[in-house]
Amino acid sequence: MPNSEPASLLELFNSIATQGELVRSLKAGNASKDEIDSAVKMLVSLKMSYKAAAGEDYKADCPPGNPAPTSNHGPDATEAEEDFVDPWTVQTSSAKGIDYDKLIVIFSFFPVRFGSSKIDKELINRIERATGQRPHHFLRRGIFFSHRDMNQVLDAYENKKPFYLYTGRGPSSEAMHVGHLIPFIFTKWLQDVFNVPLVIQMTDDEKYLWKDLTLDQAYSYAVENAKDIIACGFDINKTFIFSDLDYMGMSSGFYKNVVKIQKHVTFNQVKGIFGFTDSDCIGKISFPAIQAAPSFSNSFPQIFRDRTDIQCLIPCAIDQDPYFRMTRDVAPRIGYPKPALLHSTFFPALQGAQTKMSASDPNSSIFLTDTAKQIKTKVNKHAFSGGRDTIEEHRQFGGNCDVDVSFMYLTFFLEDDDKLEQIRKDYTSGAMLTGELKKALIEVLQPLIAEHQARRKEVTDEIVKEFMTPRKLSFDFQ
Amino acid sequence: MPNSEPASLLELFNSIATQGELVRSLKAGNASKDEIDSAVKMLVSLKMSYKAAAGEDYKADCPPGNPAPTSNHGPDATEAEEDFVDPWTVQTSSAKGIDYDKLIVIFSFFPVRFGSSKIDKELINRIERATGQRPHHFLRRGIFFSHRDMNQVLDAYENKKPFYLYTGRGPSSEAMHVGHLIPFIFTKWLQDVFNVPLVIQMTDDEKYLWKDLTLDQAYSYAVENAKDIIACGFDINKTFIFSDLDYMGMSSGFYKNVVKIQKHVTFNQVKGIFGFTDSDCIGKISFPAIQAAPSFSNSFPQIFRDRTDIQCLIPCAIDQDPYFRMTRDVAPRIGYPKPALLHSTFFPALQGAQTKMSASDPNSSIFLTDTAKQIKTKVNKHAFSGGRDTIEEHRQFGGNCDVDVSFMYLTFFLEDDDKLEQIRKDYTSGAMLTGELKKALIEVLQPLIAEHQARRKEVTDEIVKEFMTPRKLSFDFQ
């Protein structure tokens, strides 16, 4: 919708003012907590949309188009709960976690800028028809909840046109936790059911730029993390894993695409999208182009030759979306197709969806190196519970699956829908106690992690080296 | 001199105020034009120093450390003549060209930030003693006029420690003019007398980012320009020429150094050095790291293996100095030696030192593709003359070699010191007429260009390819 933005921005500005009034009147009128909560959330969502669209915070006294006054946020900003999502920050103050329906509302408020769509029943059915496979439980349970252009990918697939998968990982440490596996587990499923090439980017350059690491450390984390990724079961004949630090110096196509993208993105744009400032190093400022480049098939001439027209499908966590909004904005201007996307929700920390998982806090999640005993202790000790204070109360009123982290983890890792539904019912009714719910999770996680560790042990240096060697895959591109 | 800068900046601020007063009083007191000119030039130099050091223009009502008021430049700013030098702009309003002694004053005002030294008789003598060769006429005549750490390079050389040469070219078009040859002619001489490895960077990525070119065009200009560079006579066993677009994807060391540099330079810094703005693309903003990286020997593992300690000497035109000030600032922070530098003056346009040469104006210089007839016509028609209006006046008062472009070109290309001195005397005295001076230049340029063209014809695609192939050179580095 060309030229419609200024009007929309002003509309949005006015909606925020109206919504702010509503929140205040609900509070003054002693409305129910739910009613107030819901209104505050919408207010925050509107403000996030505004910030994303306007490139600056909403300020009550400064409508869009006017120069910003120096005053600070108005009082309603400090009252509001805040969900905030960018590639480096995920925060929410709600124990239920980020409200993904709101997130889609935000993303869809400005179709040109955001344009992500909910993965609905219809799309899931279409994936099932196209692949002849039962949809992965991450799809069935809304863990991959949003997409861009997935129908276009399915059109291509149904017309026997090729596409490829691209996902990645920022190797910030050797330690990966179960949450890090989500995109890889799902990507492996996509690779299996669609039978397509897959490229996996290890952004060791990013981690070097952002963290207090040497190049060698960042690279060694990339290799160590690659082992965990390979242990997810990717087909060596269909998968190329690369470290940026390595591959940049081995590819005749990668740097050329990086420069092309860098020519078409301004500092103003990355400032708006990623919040960079003038004190940021020029490496950070130009990095988004490096995460964007694998979205274009000629970044991999060893796989796709000089083909520039092969569509890319990117399964990733929602916090990576800003990179690919930028990529999709640039693509048509440099003559390439826009990558399609499948977004997953965030994986909650053991302490609850409103806290942040951290590699430096071993108790914030289940790590891929944890022993059966550690898993048991962590779940029993640290998994935030939706149960009642006493057994009597729990039996009488039941537990709350919406905030219970053990139950959330089961939605990720317990594949059996019937069992999961039974647990949900029993916990909600109070028939199942918190200890029993935790036991169910421990019994799922222990073998899952043990099997992962066993598969990882099989991943020799030679196997990693082969996965990370630029080479032709089992597909012919002319 | 740690922590001395704030005081120096204030000192400089006060000097500008004092100098401004002086200029005004000279003008009011009807001082001689020369006196006023000289005072104005010093004022401009001081202001340039101030801008470089403070990161913003001198404003009379805004001493350093105070927030900038919104007022515009004071009246003295508009009165002053301006010399301005950065990698993309070279301008002066004086027919004599940039005042290089002033430039050194500027560079040396803040030793930490600039620290360039004049190439004096003593240094030239030392080069002669070290190499056992008569110094090149570019040194004898002050065409290479300024340096950084050249004595350190000579120390290393005298102690049989290795160093290497690095220079480059931005391939903005196929057309190169004689001025473009200056750094290469001198670099070839350095390579010959010191017998050291040489790397030559073709910044086709830069030209793609700055100009309306495709990647393929920029790369093809790099290859065409490489032919002209090779025709200067470089030793194929000691010289590696590379296109950034190509070499980035062929080197295990180059990108790693680029990222290292990019981590240690902020947007604020490149904004201050190169004048980038928020509307510039992120490619431009991060490019300075790519020009910096060849200053470090491990960017070329095929030549220097993993050695990081081999000093680099960069012969280049003075407008490239900002890149290497930045590089020298970063070097110790990433554990590498600072590159040394030798700076050349600018090559004047035919129309005079105050005009800009332009590849799009064929009459602004002598191009390497010009025929003997074109050379003759261009010199006769377009070379700015320091002669008098009539023969009679010329015989009586003589010509002015300081502004005569034909004479300037002879200082670049007539190797015979005695002949040049004779011409200078004869033209200054009026014994030599402008037509005769131009004839002397034409007779130097015609064979020089013809021989260059003949050598260039010998440069086959195979030879270019070999020069541009990453490989070991005739030197052993352990």
PDB file of N, CA and C in Angstrom, chain A residues 205 208-209 211-213 215 244-246 248-252 255-256 259-268 270-271 277-286 288-290 334, chain B residues 205 208-209 211-213 215 244-246 248-252 255-256 259-268 270-271 277-286 288-290 334:
ATOM      1  N   ASP A 205      31.124 -14.769  13.533  1.00  0.00           N
ATOM      2  CA  ASP A 205      31.546 -13.361  13.405  1.00  0.00           C
ATOM      3  C   ASP A 205      30.666 -12.465  14.288  1.00  0.00           C
ATOM      4  N   TYR A 208      31.691 -12.893  17.867  1.00  0.00           N
ATOM      5  CA  TYR A 208      32.953 -12.173  18.090  1.00  0.00           C
ATOM      6  C   TYR A 208      32.686 -10.673  18.258  1.00  0.00           C
ATOM      7  N   LEU A 209      31.804 -10.139  17.422  1.00  0.00           N
ATOM      8  CA  LEU A 209      31.528  -8.692  17.465  1.00  0.00           C
ATOM      9  C   LEU A 209      30.778  -8.280  18.729  1.00  0.00           C
ATOM     10  N   LYS A 211      30.371 -10.148  21.679  1.00  0.00           N
ATOM     11  CA  LYS A 211      30.793 -10.672  22.986  1.00  0.00           C
ATOM     12  C   LYS A 211      32.283 -10.481  23.189  1.00  0.00           C
ATOM     13  N   ASP A 212      32.703 -10.728  24.403  1.00  0.00           N
ATOM     14  CA  ASP A 212      34.116 -10.628  24.735  1.00  0.00           C
ATOM     15  C   ASP A 212      34.801 -11.954  24.419  1.00  0.00           C
ATOM     16  N   LEU A 213      34.916 -12.235  23.130  1.00  0.00           N
ATOM     17  CA  LEU A 213      35.481 -13.501  22.651  1.00  0.00           C
ATOM     18  C   LEU A 213      36.606 -13.210  21.668  1.00  0.00           C
ATOM     19  N   LEU A 215      38.471 -14.447  18.046  1.00  0.00           N
ATOM     20  CA  LEU A 215      37.988 -15.099  16.825  1.00  0.00           C
ATOM     21  C   LEU A 215      38.061 -16.619  16.980  1.00  0.00           C
ATOM     22  N   ASP A 244      30.667 -18.357   9.467  1.00  0.00           N
ATOM     23  CA  ASP A 244      30.880 -17.162   8.641  1.00  0.00           C
ATOM     24  C   ASP A 244      32.373 -16.860   8.491  1.00  0.00           C
ATOM     25  N   LEU A 245      33.108 -16.968   9.603  1.00  0.00           N
ATOM     26  CA  LEU A 245      34.535 -16.620   9.581  1.00  0.00           C
ATOM     27  C   LEU A 245      35.291 -17.475   8.571  1.00  0.00           C
ATOM     28  N   ASP A 246      34.817 -18.700   8.416  1.00  0.00           N
ATOM     29  CA  ASP A 246      35.438 -19.655   7.516  1.00  0.00           C
ATOM     30  C   ASP A 246      34.948 -19.489   6.077  1.00  0.00           C
ATOM     31  N   MET A 248      33.276 -17.178   4.499  1.00  0.00           N
ATOM     32  CA  MET A 248      33.484 -15.926   3.762  1.00  0.00           C
ATOM     33  C   MET A 248      34.731 -16.017   2.889  1.00  0.00           C
ATOM     34  N   GLY A 249      35.746 -16.715   3.384  1.00  0.00           N
ATOM     35  CA  GLY A 249      37.002 -16.840   2.646  1.00  0.00           C
ATOM     36  C   GLY A 249      37.047 -18.052   1.736  1.00  0.00           C
ATOM     37  N   MET A 250      35.890 -18.728   1.553  1.00  0.00           N
ATOM     38  CA  MET A 250      35.894 -19.943   0.737  1.00  0.00           C
ATOM     39  C   MET A 250      34.852 -19.895  -0.363  1.00  0.00           C
ATOM     40  N   SER A 251      34.084 -18.812  -0.442  1.00  0.00           N
ATOM     41  CA  SER A 251      32.956 -18.783  -1.369  1.00  0.00           C
ATOM     42  C   SER A 251      33.094 -17.648  -2.366  1.00  0.00           C
ATOM     43  N   SER A 252      32.880 -17.957  -3.620  1.00  0.00           N
ATOM     44  CA  SER A 252      32.933 -16.897  -4.630  1.00  0.00           C
ATOM     45  C   SER A 252      31.633 -16.100  -4.667  1.00  0.00           C
ATOM     46  N   TYR A 255      30.465 -13.147  -0.277  1.00  0.00           N
ATOM     47  CA  TYR A 255      30.818 -11.738  -0.056  1.00  0.00           C
ATOM     48  C   TYR A 255      30.127 -10.827  -1.068  1.00  0.00           C
ATOM     49  N   LYS A 256      30.000 -11.307  -2.304  1.00  0.00           N
ATOM     50  CA  LYS A 256      29.347 -10.466  -3.318  1.00  0.00           C
ATOM     51  C   LYS A 256      27.905 -10.138  -2.908  1.00  0.00           C
ATOM     52  N   VAL A 259      27.951  -7.559  -0.004  1.00  0.00           N
ATOM     53  CA  VAL A 259      28.163  -6.177  -0.466  1.00  0.00           C
ATOM     54  C   VAL A 259      26.914  -5.633  -1.148  1.00  0.00           C
ATOM     55  N   LYS A 260      26.255  -6.490  -1.931  1.00  0.00           N
ATOM     56  CA  LYS A 260      25.013  -6.050  -2.592  1.00  0.00           C
ATOM     57  C   LYS A 260      23.989  -5.592  -1.556  1.00  0.00           C
ATOM     58  N   ILE A 261      23.827  -6.394  -0.521  1.00  0.00           N
ATOM     59  CA  ILE A 261      22.859  -6.045   0.514  1.00  0.00           C
ATOM     60  C   ILE A 261      23.311  -4.774   1.234  1.00  0.00           C
ATOM     61  N   GLN A 262      24.607  -4.710   1.552  1.00  0.00           N
ATOM     62  CA  GLN A 262      25.133  -3.547   2.284  1.00  0.00           C
ATOM     63  C   GLN A 262      24.959  -2.251   1.513  1.00  0.00           C
ATOM     64  N   LYS A 263      24.920  -2.348   0.186  1.00  0.00           N
ATOM     65  CA  LYS A 263      24.724  -1.138  -0.616  1.00  0.00           C
ATOM     66  C   LYS A 263      23.285  -0.646  -0.507  1.00  0.00           C
ATOM     67  N   HIS A 264      22.367  -1.546  -0.182  1.00  0.00           N
ATOM     68  CA  HIS A 264      20.947  -1.209  -0.227  1.00  0.00           C
ATOM     69  C   HIS A 264      20.293  -1.052   1.135  1.00  0.00           C
ATOM     70  N   VAL A 265      21.104  -0.951   2.181  1.00  0.00           N
ATOM     71  CA  VAL A 265      20.577  -0.738   3.536  1.00  0.00           C
ATOM     72  C   VAL A 265      21.357   0.423   4.155  1.00  0.00           C
ATOM     73  N   THR A 266      20.653   1.410   4.686  1.00  0.00           N
ATOM     74  CA  THR A 266      21.339   2.558   5.294  1.00  0.00           C
ATOM     75  C   THR A 266      21.475   2.376   6.807  1.00  0.00           C
ATOM     76  N   PHE A 267      22.355   3.206   7.381  1.00  0.00           N
ATOM     77  CA  PHE A 267      22.488   3.194   8.840  1.00  0.00           C
ATOM     78  C   PHE A 267      21.160   3.539   9.488  1.00  0.00           C
ATOM     79  N   ASN A 268      20.442   4.505   8.897  1.00  0.00           N
ATOM     80  CA  ASN A 268      19.121   4.847   9.422  1.00  0.00           C
ATOM     81  C   ASN A 268      18.230   3.612   9.543  1.00  0.00           C
ATOM     82  N   VAL A 270      19.119   0.285   9.744  1.00  0.00           N
ATOM     83  CA  VAL A 270      19.511  -0.676  10.783  1.00  0.00           C
ATOM     84  C   VAL A 270      19.330  -0.076  12.180  1.00  0.00           C
ATOM     85  N   LYS A 271      19.462   1.248  12.275  1.00  0.00           N
ATOM     86  CA  LYS A 271      19.206   1.927  13.533  1.00  0.00           C
ATOM     87  C   LYS A 271      17.748   1.704  13.928  1.00  0.00           C
ATOM     88  N   THR A 277      23.415   2.371  17.737  1.00  0.00           N
ATOM     89  CA  THR A 277      23.692   3.781  17.995  1.00  0.00           C
ATOM     90  C   THR A 277      25.032   4.135  17.368  1.00  0.00           C
ATOM     91  N   ASP A 278      25.369   5.429  17.434  1.00  0.00           N
ATOM     92  CA  ASP A 278      26.626   5.910  16.856  1.00  0.00           C
ATOM     93  C   ASP A 278      27.842   5.324  17.570  1.00  0.00           C
ATOM     94  N   SER A 279      27.662   4.839  18.788  1.00  0.00           N
ATOM     95  CA  SER A 279      28.807   4.271  19.506  1.00  0.00           C
ATOM     96  C   SER A 279      29.011   2.798  19.195  1.00  0.00           C
ATOM     97  N   ASP A 280      28.114   2.217  18.406  1.00  0.00           N
ATOM     98  CA  ASP A 280      28.307   0.811  18.049  1.00  0.00           C
ATOM     99  C   ASP A 280      29.419   0.685  17.022  1.00  0.00           C
ATOM    100  N   CYS A 281      30.119  -0.433  17.075  1.00  0.00           N
ATOM    101  CA  CYS A 281      31.210  -0.647  16.117  1.00  0.00           C
ATOM    102  C   CYS A 281      30.623  -0.897  14.726  1.00  0.00           C
ATOM    103  N   ILE A 282      31.427  -0.595  13.716  1.00  0.00           N
ATOM    104  CA  ILE A 282      30.942  -0.706  12.337  1.00  0.00           C
ATOM    105  C   ILE A 282      30.717  -2.168  11.948  1.00  0.00           C
ATOM    106  N   GLY A 283      31.312  -3.089  12.699  1.00  0.00           N
ATOM    107  CA  GLY A 283      31.059  -4.510  12.451  1.00  0.00           C
ATOM    108  C   GLY A 283      29.615  -4.871  12.774  1.00  0.00           C
ATOM    109  N   LYS A 284      29.135  -4.410  13.936  1.00  0.00           N
ATOM    110  CA  LYS A 284      27.733  -4.668  14.286  1.00  0.00           C
ATOM    111  C   LYS A 284      26.807  -4.044  13.249  1.00  0.00           C
ATOM    112  N   ILE A 285      27.134  -2.823  12.870  1.00  0.00           N
ATOM    113  CA  ILE A 285      26.253  -2.070  11.975  1.00  0.00           C
ATOM    114  C   ILE A 285      26.110  -2.764  10.627  1.00  0.00           C
ATOM    115  N   SER A 286      27.177  -3.384  10.153  1.00  0.00           N
ATOM    116  CA  SER A 286      27.083  -4.019   8.834  1.00  0.00           C
ATOM    117  C   SER A 286      26.723  -5.498   8.929  1.00  0.00           C
ATOM    118  N   PRO A 288      24.028  -7.215   9.848  1.00  0.00           N
ATOM    119  CA  PRO A 288      22.753  -7.741   9.349  1.00  0.00           C
ATOM    120  C   PRO A 288      22.826  -8.249   7.901  1.00  0.00           C
ATOM    121  N   ALA A 289      23.697  -7.654   7.100  1.00  0.00           N
ATOM    122  CA  ALA A 289      23.838  -8.118   5.714  1.00  0.00           C
ATOM    123  C   ALA A 289      24.403  -9.530   5.654  1.00  0.00           C
ATOM    124  N   ILE A 290      25.190  -9.881   6.651  1.00  0.00           N
ATOM    125  CA  ILE A 290      25.807 -11.213   6.655  1.00  0.00           C
ATOM    126  C   ILE A 290      24.790 -12.274   7.047  1.00  0.00           C
ATOM    127  N   ILE A 334      17.529  -5.991  -5.379  1.00  0.00           N
ATOM    128  CA  ILE A 334      18.748  -6.551  -5.956  1.00  0.00           C
ATOM    129  C   ILE A 334      18.436  -7.760  -6.837  1.00  0.00           C
TER     130      ILE A 334
ATOM    131  N   ASP B 205      34.936  -3.362  -4.579  1.00  0.00           N
ATOM    132  CA  ASP B 205      33.766  -3.295  -3.694  1.00  0.00           C
ATOM    133  C   ASP B 205      33.451  -1.836  -3.341  1.00  0.00           C
ATOM    134  N   TYR B 208      31.790  -0.210  -6.286  1.00  0.00           N
ATOM    135  CA  TYR B 208      30.404  -0.671  -6.381  1.00  0.00           C
ATOM    136  C   TYR B 208      29.523   0.072  -5.379  1.00  0.00           C
ATOM    137  N   LEU B 209      30.050   0.248  -4.152  1.00  0.00           N
ATOM    138  CA  LEU B 209      29.251   0.897  -3.100  1.00  0.00           C
ATOM    139  C   LEU B 209      29.042   2.385  -3.366  1.00  0.00           C
ATOM    140  N   LYS B 211      29.516   4.116  -6.423  1.00  0.00           N
ATOM    141  CA  LYS B 211      29.134   4.565  -7.767  1.00  0.00           C
ATOM    142  C   LYS B 211      27.944   3.776  -8.278  1.00  0.00           C
ATOM    143  N   ASP B 212      27.409   4.243  -9.374  1.00  0.00           N
ATOM    144  CA  ASP B 212      26.290   3.561 -10.000  1.00  0.00           C
ATOM    145  C   ASP B 212      26.824   2.474 -10.937  1.00  0.00           C
ATOM    146  N   LEU B 213      27.386   1.436 -10.343  1.00  0.00           N
ATOM    147  CA  LEU B 213      28.013   0.354 -11.102  1.00  0.00           C
ATOM    148  C   LEU B 213      27.415  -0.975 -10.668  1.00  0.00           C
ATOM    149  N   LEU B 215      28.262  -5.073  -9.840  1.00  0.00           N
ATOM    150  CA  LEU B 215      29.442  -5.789  -9.334  1.00  0.00           C
ATOM    151  C   LEU B 215      30.345  -6.198 -10.492  1.00  0.00           C
ATOM    152  N   ASP B 244      39.020  -6.931  -4.239  1.00  0.00           N
ATOM    153  CA  ASP B 244      38.357  -7.273  -2.968  1.00  0.00           C
ATOM    154  C   ASP B 244      37.231  -8.283  -3.188  1.00  0.00           C
ATOM    155  N   LEU B 245      36.428  -8.047  -4.242  1.00  0.00           N
ATOM    156  CA  LEU B 245      35.267  -8.897  -4.495  1.00  0.00           C
ATOM    157  C   LEU B 245      35.686 -10.346  -4.692  1.00  0.00           C
ATOM    158  N   ASP B 246      36.859 -10.525  -5.266  1.00  0.00           N
ATOM    159  CA  ASP B 246      37.402 -11.844  -5.553  1.00  0.00           C
ATOM    160  C   ASP B 246      38.117 -12.436  -4.344  1.00  0.00           C
ATOM    161  N   MET B 248      38.214 -11.707  -1.174  1.00  0.00           N
ATOM    162  CA  MET B 248      37.494 -11.961   0.074  1.00  0.00           C
ATOM    163  C   MET B 248      37.026 -13.414   0.131  1.00  0.00           C
ATOM    164  N   GLY B 249      36.651 -13.960  -1.010  1.00  0.00           N
ATOM    165  CA  GLY B 249      36.160 -15.334  -1.071  1.00  0.00           C
ATOM    166  C   GLY B 249      37.258 -16.359  -1.312  1.00  0.00           C
ATOM    167  N   MET B 250      38.523 -15.924  -1.263  1.00  0.00           N
ATOM    168  CA  MET B 250      39.627 -16.851  -1.559  1.00  0.00           C
ATOM    169  C   MET B 250      40.654 -16.896  -0.446  1.00  0.00           C
ATOM    170  N   SER B 251      40.472 -16.107   0.615  1.00  0.00           N
ATOM    171  CA  SER B 251      41.516 -15.975   1.617  1.00  0.00           C
ATOM    172  C   SER B 251      41.021 -16.410   2.978  1.00  0.00           C
ATOM    173  N   SER B 252      41.803 -17.216   3.660  1.00  0.00           N
ATOM    174  CA  SER B 252      41.413 -17.618   5.009  1.00  0.00           C
ATOM    175  C   SER B 252      41.764 -16.541   6.033  1.00  0.00           C
ATOM    176  N   TYR B 255      39.053 -11.836   5.628  1.00  0.00           N
ATOM    177  CA  TYR B 255      37.812 -11.495   6.329  1.00  0.00           C
ATOM    178  C   TYR B 255      38.015 -11.455   7.838  1.00  0.00           C
ATOM    179  N   LYS B 256      38.832 -12.360   8.349  1.00  0.00           N
ATOM    180  CA  LYS B 256      39.059 -12.369   9.800  1.00  0.00           C
ATOM    181  C   LYS B 256      39.646 -11.042  10.267  1.00  0.00           C
ATOM    182  N   VAL B 259      36.898  -8.286  10.141  1.00  0.00           N
ATOM    183  CA  VAL B 259      36.001  -8.324  11.299  1.00  0.00           C
ATOM    184  C   VAL B 259      36.705  -7.804  12.549  1.00  0.00           C
ATOM    185  N   LYS B 260      37.986  -8.160  12.701  1.00  0.00           N
ATOM    186  CA  LYS B 260      38.741  -7.654  13.861  1.00  0.00           C
ATOM    187  C   LYS B 260      38.755  -6.129  13.866  1.00  0.00           C
ATOM    188  N   ILE B 261      39.040  -5.557  12.715  1.00  0.00           N
ATOM    189  CA  ILE B 261      39.086  -4.095  12.620  1.00  0.00           C
ATOM    190  C   ILE B 261      37.688  -3.527  12.875  1.00  0.00           C
ATOM    191  N   GLN B 262      36.687  -4.133  12.244  1.00  0.00           N
ATOM    192  CA  GLN B 262      35.316  -3.632  12.391  1.00  0.00           C
ATOM    193  C   GLN B 262      34.838  -3.659  13.841  1.00  0.00           C
ATOM    194  N   LYS B 263      35.386  -4.579  14.633  1.00  0.00           N
ATOM    195  CA  LYS B 263      34.989  -4.620  16.050  1.00  0.00           C
ATOM    196  C   LYS B 263      35.582  -3.439  16.813  1.00  0.00           C
ATOM    197  N   HIS B 264      36.672  -2.866  16.302  1.00  0.00           N
ATOM    198  CA  HIS B 264      37.407  -1.856  17.061  1.00  0.00           C
ATOM    199  C   HIS B 264      37.260  -0.437  16.521  1.00  0.00           C
ATOM    200  N   VAL B 265      36.283  -0.234  15.635  1.00  0.00           N
ATOM    201  CA  VAL B 265      36.027   1.107  15.095  1.00  0.00           C
ATOM    202  C   VAL B 265      34.533   1.371  15.214  1.00  0.00           C
ATOM    203  N   THR B 266      34.168   2.507  15.802  1.00  0.00           N
ATOM    204  CA  THR B 266      32.745   2.807  15.966  1.00  0.00           C
ATOM    205  C   THR B 266      32.240   3.692  14.817  1.00  0.00           C
ATOM    206  N   PHE B 267      30.907   3.762  14.709  1.00  0.00           N
ATOM    207  CA  PHE B 267      30.320   4.666  13.718  1.00  0.00           C
ATOM    208  C   PHE B 267      30.749   6.097  13.996  1.00  0.00           C
ATOM    209  N   ASN B 268      30.787   6.475  15.276  1.00  0.00           N
ATOM    210  CA  ASN B 268      31.256   7.815  15.625  1.00  0.00           C
ATOM    211  C   ASN B 268      32.627   8.099  15.018  1.00  0.00           C
ATOM    212  N   VAL B 270      34.191   6.656  12.301  1.00  0.00           N
ATOM    213  CA  VAL B 270      34.198   6.814  10.842  1.00  0.00           C
ATOM    214  C   VAL B 270      33.411   8.056  10.426  1.00  0.00           C
ATOM    215  N   LYS B 271      32.435   8.431  11.229  1.00  0.00           N
ATOM    216  CA  LYS B 271      31.714   9.672  10.971  1.00  0.00           C
ATOM    217  C   LYS B 271      32.684  10.841  11.064  1.00  0.00           C
ATOM    218  N   THR B 277      27.192   9.859   7.094  1.00  0.00           N
ATOM    219  CA  THR B 277      25.970  10.269   7.788  1.00  0.00           C
ATOM    220  C   THR B 277      25.055   9.058   7.976  1.00  0.00           C
ATOM    221  N   ASP B 278      23.965   9.285   8.689  1.00  0.00           N
ATOM    222  CA  ASP B 278      23.019   8.200   8.945  1.00  0.00           C
ATOM    223  C   ASP B 278      22.349   7.696   7.673  1.00  0.00           C
ATOM    224  N   SER B 279      22.368   8.499   6.607  1.00  0.00           N
ATOM    225  CA  SER B 279      21.738   8.045   5.354  1.00  0.00           C
ATOM    226  C   SER B 279      22.694   7.259   4.489  1.00  0.00           C
ATOM    227  N   ASP B 280      23.941   7.141   4.905  1.00  0.00           N
ATOM    228  CA  ASP B 280      24.869   6.336   4.111  1.00  0.00           C
ATOM    229  C   ASP B 280      24.569   4.856   4.308  1.00  0.00           C
ATOM    230  N   CYS B 281      24.835   4.083   3.258  1.00  0.00           N
ATOM    231  CA  CYS B 281      24.578   2.648   3.353  1.00  0.00           C
ATOM    232  C   CYS B 281      25.617   2.012   4.278  1.00  0.00           C
ATOM    233  N   ILE B 282      25.233   0.878   4.869  1.00  0.00           N
ATOM    234  CA  ILE B 282      26.106   0.218   5.845  1.00  0.00           C
ATOM    235  C   ILE B 282      27.361  -0.331   5.174  1.00  0.00           C
ATOM    236  N   GLY B 283      27.323  -0.501   3.859  1.00  0.00           N
ATOM    237  CA  GLY B 283      28.524  -0.921   3.137  1.00  0.00           C
ATOM    238  C   GLY B 283      29.605   0.141   3.191  1.00  0.00           C
ATOM    239  N   LYS B 284      29.217   1.397   2.924  1.00  0.00           N
ATOM    240  CA  LYS B 284      30.187   2.492   3.013  1.00  0.00           C
ATOM    241  C   LYS B 284      30.739   2.587   4.434  1.00  0.00           C
ATOM    242  N   ILE B 285      29.843   2.483   5.396  1.00  0.00           N
ATOM    243  CA  ILE B 285      30.234   2.684   6.790  1.00  0.00           C
ATOM    244  C   ILE B 285      31.262   1.654   7.238  1.00  0.00           C
ATOM    245  N   SER B 286      31.125   0.426   6.735  1.00  0.00           N
ATOM    246  CA  SER B 286      32.071  -0.607   7.177  1.00  0.00           C
ATOM    247  C   SER B 286      33.255  -0.754   6.228  1.00  0.00           C
ATOM    248  N   PRO B 288      35.868   1.157   5.418  1.00  0.00           N
ATOM    249  CA  PRO B 288      37.236   1.497   5.838  1.00  0.00           C
ATOM    250  C   PRO B 288      38.018   0.308   6.401  1.00  0.00           C
ATOM    251  N   ALA B 289      37.338  -0.641   7.009  1.00  0.00           N
ATOM    252  CA  ALA B 289      38.029  -1.831   7.533  1.00  0.00           C
ATOM    253  C   ALA B 289      38.614  -2.666   6.407  1.00  0.00           C
ATOM    254  N   ILE B 290      37.984  -2.609   5.253  1.00  0.00           N
ATOM    255  CA  ILE B 290      38.453  -3.428   4.131  1.00  0.00           C
ATOM    256  C   ILE B 290      39.700  -2.811   3.513  1.00  0.00           C
ATOM    257  N   ILE B 334      44.606  -4.568  18.318  1.00  0.00           N
ATOM    258  CA  ILE B 334      44.365  -5.947  17.881  1.00  0.00           C
ATOM    259  C   ILE B 334      45.687  -6.701  17.739  1.00  0.00           C
TER     260      ILE B 334
END
